[in-house]
mmCIF file of C-alpha atoms in Angstrom:
data_model
loop_
_atom_site.group_PDB
_atom_site.id
_atom_site.type_symbol
_atom_site.label_atom_id
_atom_site.label_comp_id
_atom_site.label_asym_id
_atom_site.label_seq_id
_atom_site.Cartn_x
_atom_site.Cartn_y
_atom_site.Cartn_z
ATOM 1 C CA HIS F 1 61.256 23.811 -2.861
ATOM 2 C CA ILE F 2 61.692 21.098 -0.242
ATOM 3 C CA GLY F 3 64.611 22.329 1.855
ATOM 4 C CA LYS F 4 63.829 26.038 1.637
ATOM 5 C CA HIS F 5 63.759 27.791 4.990
ATOM 6 C CA ALA F 6 62.147 31.188 5.530
ATOM 7 C CA TRP F 7 60.893 33.166 8.504
ATOM 8 C CA ALA F 8 57.915 35.454 7.895
ATOM 9 C CA GLN F 9 59.283 38.281 10.016
ATOM 10 C CA GLU F 10 62.417 38.302 7.892
ATOM 11 C CA THR F 11 60.839 37.842 4.461
ATOM 12 C CA GLY F 12 57.613 39.797 4.860
ATOM 13 C CA TRP F 13 55.590 36.902 3.553
ATOM 14 C CA GLN F 14 55.137 33.502 5.269
ATOM 15 C CA ASP F 15 57.135 30.952 7.192
ATOM 16 C CA TYR F 16 58.379 28.077 5.063
ATOM 17 C CA ASP F 17 60.204 24.860 5.877
ATOM 18 C CA ILE F 18 60.200 21.158 5.024
ATOM 19 C CA LYS F 19 57.074 20.481 7.078
ATOM 20 C CA ILE F 20 55.154 23.314 5.389
ATOM 21 C CA ALA F 21 56.423 22.291 1.929
ATOM 22 C CA LYS F 22 55.208 18.725 2.495
ATOM 23 C CA ALA F 23 51.781 19.906 3.661
ATOM 24 C CA LEU F 24 51.396 22.196 0.632
ATOM 25 C CA LEU F 25 52.457 19.397 -1.696
ATOM 26 C CA ARG F 26 50.169 16.829 -0.069
ATOM 27 C CA ASP F 27 47.179 19.225 -0.148
ATOM 28 C CA ALA F 28 47.719 20.272 -3.778
ATOM 29 C CA ALA F 29 48.236 16.687 -4.944
ATOM 30 C CA GLY F 30 45.151 15.556 -3.027
ATOM 31 C CA GLU F 31 43.018 18.222 -4.715
ATOM 32 C CA LEU F 32 44.371 17.395 -8.177
ATOM 33 C CA LEU F 33 43.936 13.639 -7.729
ATOM 34 C CA ALA F 34 40.377 14.121 -6.443
ATOM 35 C CA ASP F 35 39.559 16.414 -9.374
ATOM 36 C CA GLY F 36 40.896 13.800 -11.801
ATOM 37 C CA GLU F 37 38.745 11.118 -10.170
ATOM 38 C CA HIS F 38 35.705 13.400 -10.379
ATOM 39 C CA ARG F 39 36.365 14.070 -14.078
ATOM 40 C CA LYS F 40 37.028 10.363 -14.715
ATOM 41 C CA VAL F 41 40.320 10.960 -16.507
ATOM 42 C CA GLY F 42 41.874 7.938 -18.199
ATOM 43 C CA ARG F 43 45.524 8.824 -17.790
ATOM 44 C CA ARG F 44 47.601 10.750 -15.286
ATOM 45 C CA ALA F 45 50.968 12.469 -15.427
ATOM 46 C CA ILE F 46 52.892 14.068 -12.604
ATOM 47 C CA PHE F 47 55.229 16.817 -13.771
ATOM 48 C CA LEU F 48 58.003 18.001 -11.460
ATOM 49 C CA LEU F 49 59.144 21.189 -13.168
ATOM 50 C CA GLY F 50 62.371 21.937 -11.326
ATOM 51 C CA ASP F 51 63.658 23.081 -7.962
ATOM 52 C CA TYR F 52 61.899 20.246 -6.122
ATOM 53 C CA PHE F 53 64.887 20.173 -3.811
ATOM 54 C CA HIS F 54 65.777 23.750 -3.027
ATOM 55 C CA TYR F 55 69.546 23.490 -3.435
ATOM 56 C CA ASP F 56 72.323 21.347 -4.839
ATOM 57 C CA THR F 57 75.431 21.960 -2.771
ATOM 58 C CA PRO F 58 76.455 21.376 0.863
ATOM 59 C CA ASP F 59 77.015 25.110 1.298
ATOM 60 C CA ALA F 60 73.386 25.808 0.277
ATOM 61 C CA LYS F 61 73.846 27.206 -3.176
ATOM 62 C CA THR F 62 71.958 26.671 -6.378
ATOM 63 C CA THR F 63 73.570 24.695 -9.181
ATOM 64 C CA LYS F 64 75.078 27.927 -10.539
ATOM 65 C CA GLY F 65 76.291 29.108 -7.118
ATOM 66 C CA THR F 66 73.619 31.516 -5.863
ATOM 67 C CA PRO F 67 73.486 31.380 -2.030
ATOM 68 C CA LEU F 68 70.117 30.442 -0.494
ATOM 69 C CA GLU F 69 68.417 30.318 2.876
ATOM 70 C CA ARG F 70 67.841 26.668 3.542
ATOM 71 C CA ASP F 71 67.261 23.901 5.977
ATOM 72 C CA GLY F 72 70.742 22.439 6.324
ATOM 73 C CA ARG F 73 69.567 18.895 7.033
ATOM 74 C CA VAL F 74 70.286 17.379 3.608
ATOM 75 C CA GLU F 75 69.402 13.860 4.752
ATOM 76 C CA LYS F 76 66.039 15.068 6.054
ATOM 77 C CA MET F 77 65.376 17.031 2.858
ATOM 78 C CA VAL F 78 66.019 13.957 0.701
ATOM 79 C CA ASP F 79 64.223 11.502 3.012
ATOM 80 C CA GLU F 80 61.126 13.648 3.428
ATOM 81 C CA GLY F 81 61.083 14.835 -0.189
ATOM 82 C CA ALA F 82 61.317 11.300 -1.554
ATOM 83 C CA ALA F 83 58.772 9.892 0.917
ATOM 84 C CA ILE F 84 56.083 12.437 0.041
ATOM 85 C CA LEU F 85 56.603 11.733 -3.669
ATOM 86 C CA PHE F 86 56.373 7.984 -3.075
ATOM 87 C CA ASP F 87 53.019 8.550 -1.353
ATOM 88 C CA ILE F 88 51.634 10.847 -4.063
ATOM 89 C CA ILE F 89 52.752 8.613 -6.938
ATOM 90 C CA GLU F 90 51.413 5.479 -5.227
ATOM 91 C CA GLN F 91 48.097 7.212 -4.537
ATOM 92 C CA SER F 92 47.862 8.215 -8.195
ATOM 93 C CA ALA F 93 48.871 4.782 -9.484
ATOM 94 C CA SER F 94 46.300 3.086 -7.266
ATOM 95 C CA THR F 95 43.588 4.352 -9.624
ATOM 96 C CA LEU F 96 45.337 5.083 -12.950
ATOM 97 C CA PRO F 97 48.579 4.361 -14.772
ATOM 98 C CA THR F 98 50.862 7.278 -13.886
ATOM 99 C CA GLU F 99 53.731 8.824 -15.795
ATOM 100 C CA VAL F 100 56.270 10.843 -13.812
ATOM 101 C CA VAL F 101 58.337 13.508 -15.586
ATOM 102 C CA LEU F 102 61.205 15.344 -13.876
ATOM 103 C CA VAL F 103 62.565 18.576 -15.309
ATOM 104 C CA PRO F 104 65.767 19.861 -13.708
ATOM 105 C CA GLY F 105 65.638 23.349 -12.253
ATOM 106 C CA ASN F 106 68.238 26.019 -11.752
ATOM 107 C CA HIS F 107 68.432 25.314 -8.007
ATOM 108 C CA ASP F 108 68.799 21.550 -8.058
ATOM 109 C CA SER F 109 69.928 20.021 -11.341
ATOM 110 C CA MET F 110 72.229 17.537 -9.567
ATOM 111 C CA MET F 111 69.619 16.603 -6.956
ATOM 112 C CA THR F 112 67.103 16.048 -9.772
ATOM 113 C CA VAL F 113 69.420 13.381 -11.208
ATOM 114 C CA ALA F 114 69.556 11.720 -7.788
ATOM 115 C CA LEU F 115 65.770 11.968 -7.389
ATOM 116 C CA ARG F 116 65.229 10.358 -10.789
ATOM 117 C CA HIS F 117 67.425 7.427 -9.711
ATOM 118 C CA ILE F 118 65.648 7.161 -6.350
ATOM 119 C CA LEU F 119 62.225 7.087 -8.023
ATOM 120 C CA ARG F 120 63.363 4.623 -10.678
ATOM 121 C CA ALA F 121 64.679 2.256 -7.987
ATOM 122 C CA TYR F 122 61.590 2.597 -5.811
ATOM 123 C CA PHE F 123 59.094 1.992 -8.642
ATOM 124 C CA ARG F 124 61.226 -0.439 -10.692
ATOM 125 C CA ASN F 125 58.732 -3.303 -10.307
ATOM 126 C CA ASP F 126 55.564 -1.220 -10.383
ATOM 127 C CA LYS F 127 53.980 -1.610 -13.827
ATOM 128 C CA ARG F 128 51.494 1.182 -13.042
ATOM 129 C CA VAL F 129 54.260 3.806 -12.919
ATOM 130 C CA THR F 130 56.332 5.019 -15.864
ATOM 131 C CA LEU F 131 59.262 7.322 -15.216
ATOM 132 C CA ASP F 132 60.525 9.541 -18.008
ATOM 133 C CA ASP F 133 64.227 8.749 -18.076
ATOM 134 C CA ALA F 134 65.392 11.315 -20.646
ATOM 135 C CA LYS F 135 68.467 13.180 -19.437
ATOM 136 C CA THR F 136 67.413 16.415 -21.167
ATOM 137 C CA THR F 137 66.406 19.776 -19.703
ATOM 138 C CA ARG F 138 63.367 19.897 -21.985
ATOM 139 C CA LYS F 139 60.733 17.189 -21.910
ATOM 140 C CA TYR F 140 57.791 16.530 -24.181
ATOM 141 C CA PHE F 141 54.481 14.925 -23.382
ATOM 142 C CA THR F 142 51.539 14.213 -25.648
ATOM 143 C CA HIS F 143 47.900 14.467 -24.719
ATOM 144 C CA GLY F 144 45.787 13.306 -27.631
ATOM 145 C CA ARG F 145 46.953 15.398 -30.576
ATOM 146 C CA VAL F 146 48.486 18.042 -28.326
ATOM 147 C CA LEU F 147 52.221 18.207 -27.674
ATOM 148 C CA LEU F 148 53.180 19.772 -24.365
ATOM 149 C CA GLY F 149 56.688 21.156 -23.962
ATOM 150 C CA LEU F 150 58.061 21.227 -20.425
ATOM 151 C CA THR F 151 61.064 23.183 -19.226
ATOM 152 C CA HIS F 152 62.128 25.133 -16.159
ATOM 153 C CA GLY F 153 61.820 28.915 -16.324
ATOM 154 C CA ASP F 154 65.540 29.501 -16.825
ATOM 155 C CA LYS F 155 65.881 27.063 -19.723
ATOM 156 C CA ALA F 156 64.612 28.069 -23.179
ATOM 157 C CA LYS F 157 61.250 29.246 -21.872
ATOM 158 C CA LYS F 158 60.980 31.966 -24.505
ATOM 159 C CA ARG F 159 62.262 29.692 -27.285
ATOM 160 C CA LEU F 160 60.276 26.560 -26.466
ATOM 161 C CA GLY F 161 57.748 27.243 -29.247
ATOM 162 C CA GLU F 162 60.598 27.338 -31.793
ATOM 163 C CA LEU F 163 62.393 24.303 -30.372
ATOM 164 C CA MET F 164 59.412 21.971 -30.112
ATOM 165 C CA PRO F 165 58.823 21.376 -33.847
ATOM 166 C CA ALA F 166 62.555 20.898 -34.435
ATOM 167 C CA GLU F 167 63.123 18.519 -31.522
ATOM 168 C CA VAL F 168 59.857 16.576 -31.753
ATOM 169 C CA PRO F 169 58.634 16.725 -35.362
#
C-alpha cells in the first residue's frame, strides 16, 4: 500500500506513509532474499498480489470508488514505488533468474496496469527478469508439479480451487 497515509493517534494502530511502506518492503524483501540464498533455491518469483499502489484516482478512491486516506503526491507514490521495486528485482536477479507476477487489487487495478508497463520498460533488456504479461485478474505459477493460483482477496478467492483446473488443465 504505497501511498497510504495513516496517523497512529487517529487509527489506533501505527503511523504509515510512503517512507514507512518502503522500509517495510525493503526489510521484508531483504529477509526473503537472504533466506532464499541460505536455502540455495534455484528459482525466484516475486508476487505482487494487489494494492501495491494504495489508490487509483486523483480524488483518492479505490478502483470501485471507496474513499481512502492517502498521501496525495501521486508522482512521489509512483516514483518511490517503482524505484523500490527496481532495487528489489535487481537484487533478486543478481543471484537468480527472477519472474515477476502482478495481480491487480481492488484499490489499484489501473495503477497495476501502469506498473506492469513501467516494469516491462525498465527490464526490457534484462534477460534475468521475466515479467508475467497476462492481463488477467488471476495468475498461475508452477513450482515443480505444484500449480499455484494467485488472485487478490476480492476476486474469486473462494472459487479459485474450482477455477484452477478449468482455466489451467
